[in-house]
C-alpha atoms as one frame of an Amber mdcrd trajectory, in Angstrom:
protein
  78.085-112.001  80.217  80.013-115.030  81.327  82.075-112.522  84.088  78.895
-110.642  84.944  77.559-112.237  87.838  73.543-112.512  88.215  72.062-109.386
  89.811  75.729-107.536  89.572  74.941-104.214  88.887  77.648-101.581  87.435
  77.436 -98.302  88.066  77.630 -96.077  84.614  76.133 -93.046  85.048  73.951
 -91.090  87.396  71.166 -92.634  85.739  72.353 -95.596  84.129  73.497 -99.188
  85.060  74.272-102.579  84.182  72.350-105.348  86.182  71.957-108.589  84.806
  68.934-110.235  84.930  67.577-113.545  83.281  63.793-112.390  82.274  62.254
-116.516  82.188  58.988-114.427  81.520  58.025-111.778  78.908  57.523-108.036
  79.169  57.815-106.874  82.602  58.628-110.406  83.716  54.769-111.525  83.355
  54.189-114.841  82.666  57.614-115.517  84.654  57.166-119.028  86.775  58.693
-121.147  83.568  56.938-123.553  83.531  56.856-125.732  80.345  53.769-124.202
  79.075  54.591-120.373  79.554  58.118-120.664  77.614  55.927-122.783  75.227
  53.222-119.851  74.953  55.600-117.102  75.091  57.715-118.180  71.586  54.227
-119.230  70.028  53.404-115.432  70.934  56.695-114.425  69.593  56.309-115.973
  66.339  52.577-114.762  65.548  54.101-111.458  66.001  57.210-111.744  63.762
  54.308-113.608  61.304  52.135-110.737  61.482  54.973-108.760  61.349  55.529
-109.858  57.912  52.397-110.413  56.791  51.477-106.462  57.268  54.839-105.599
  55.567  54.150-107.882  52.612  50.769-106.098  51.928  51.951-102.805  53.197
  52.183-100.017  50.636  55.752-100.440  49.856  56.362 -96.768  49.449  55.592
 -96.153  53.644  59.473 -95.985  54.724  57.863 -94.687  57.798  55.917 -98.202
  57.871  58.763-100.437  56.959  61.471 -98.685  59.488  58.969 -99.037  62.412
  58.098-102.768  61.757  61.126-103.634  61.153  62.646-102.102  64.190  59.441
-104.180  65.734  60.906-107.097  63.894  64.033-106.816  65.126  63.873-106.774
  68.413  60.971-109.880  68.698  63.650-111.595  66.361  66.459-110.675  69.054
  64.365-111.829  72.201  63.617-114.960  69.947  66.830-116.166  69.732  67.602
-115.270  73.317  65.247-117.300  74.226  65.927-120.090  72.208  69.587-120.417
  73.029  68.977-119.770  76.558  65.741-120.688  77.915  65.684-117.039  79.204
  66.174-113.986  77.723  69.248-110.895  79.429  67.695-108.378  80.058  70.581
-105.951  81.446  69.167-101.533  81.107  68.566-100.528  84.478  67.606 -96.620
  84.232  66.606 -95.106  86.795  66.108 -91.391  88.451  67.033 -91.204  92.111
  65.732 -94.281  93.397  63.035 -95.224  91.049  64.318 -97.782  88.274  62.035
 -98.395  85.361  61.716-101.671  84.397  65.267-103.463  82.657  65.615-104.280
  79.559  67.901-104.973  76.552  68.282-103.522  73.131  66.093-106.051  71.804
  62.881-105.096  74.345  64.163-100.709  73.197  64.063-101.597  69.401  60.096
-102.957  69.728  59.640 -99.982  72.230  61.083 -97.465  69.353  58.801 -99.374
  66.409  55.579 -98.697  68.608  56.848 -95.620  68.629  57.368 -94.390  65.241
  54.037 -95.927  64.752  52.306 -93.470  66.726  53.916 -90.441  65.185  52.832
 -92.032  61.975  49.064 -92.926  63.297  49.899 -96.298  61.373  47.645 -98.517
  63.814
């Protein structure tokens, strides 16, 4: 992203843009005032989520492949965003989906993995 200017938009398709955004908060830029308390709160919550998923995978039925796959998607996304936040101090979001003038919140692949993992959990009634 070194050659991509902040908030610069590159149109790929009629419904998809690349938009370079620095997300200092959590989902949908909540807690984005960038105070030291919020920074550590976000990291603590991320580590807690990763820990809970590890525990859930450890005590789950090893033969429940659907549960394992969905948890691994969530875990991969959480770790990806956590590493991005630790290295940069923020998460880089760049996928801008839209229909006409309605834009969904800008996100990244890690966010998509988390969403997809939760979606799989709902499909399999594992909550």
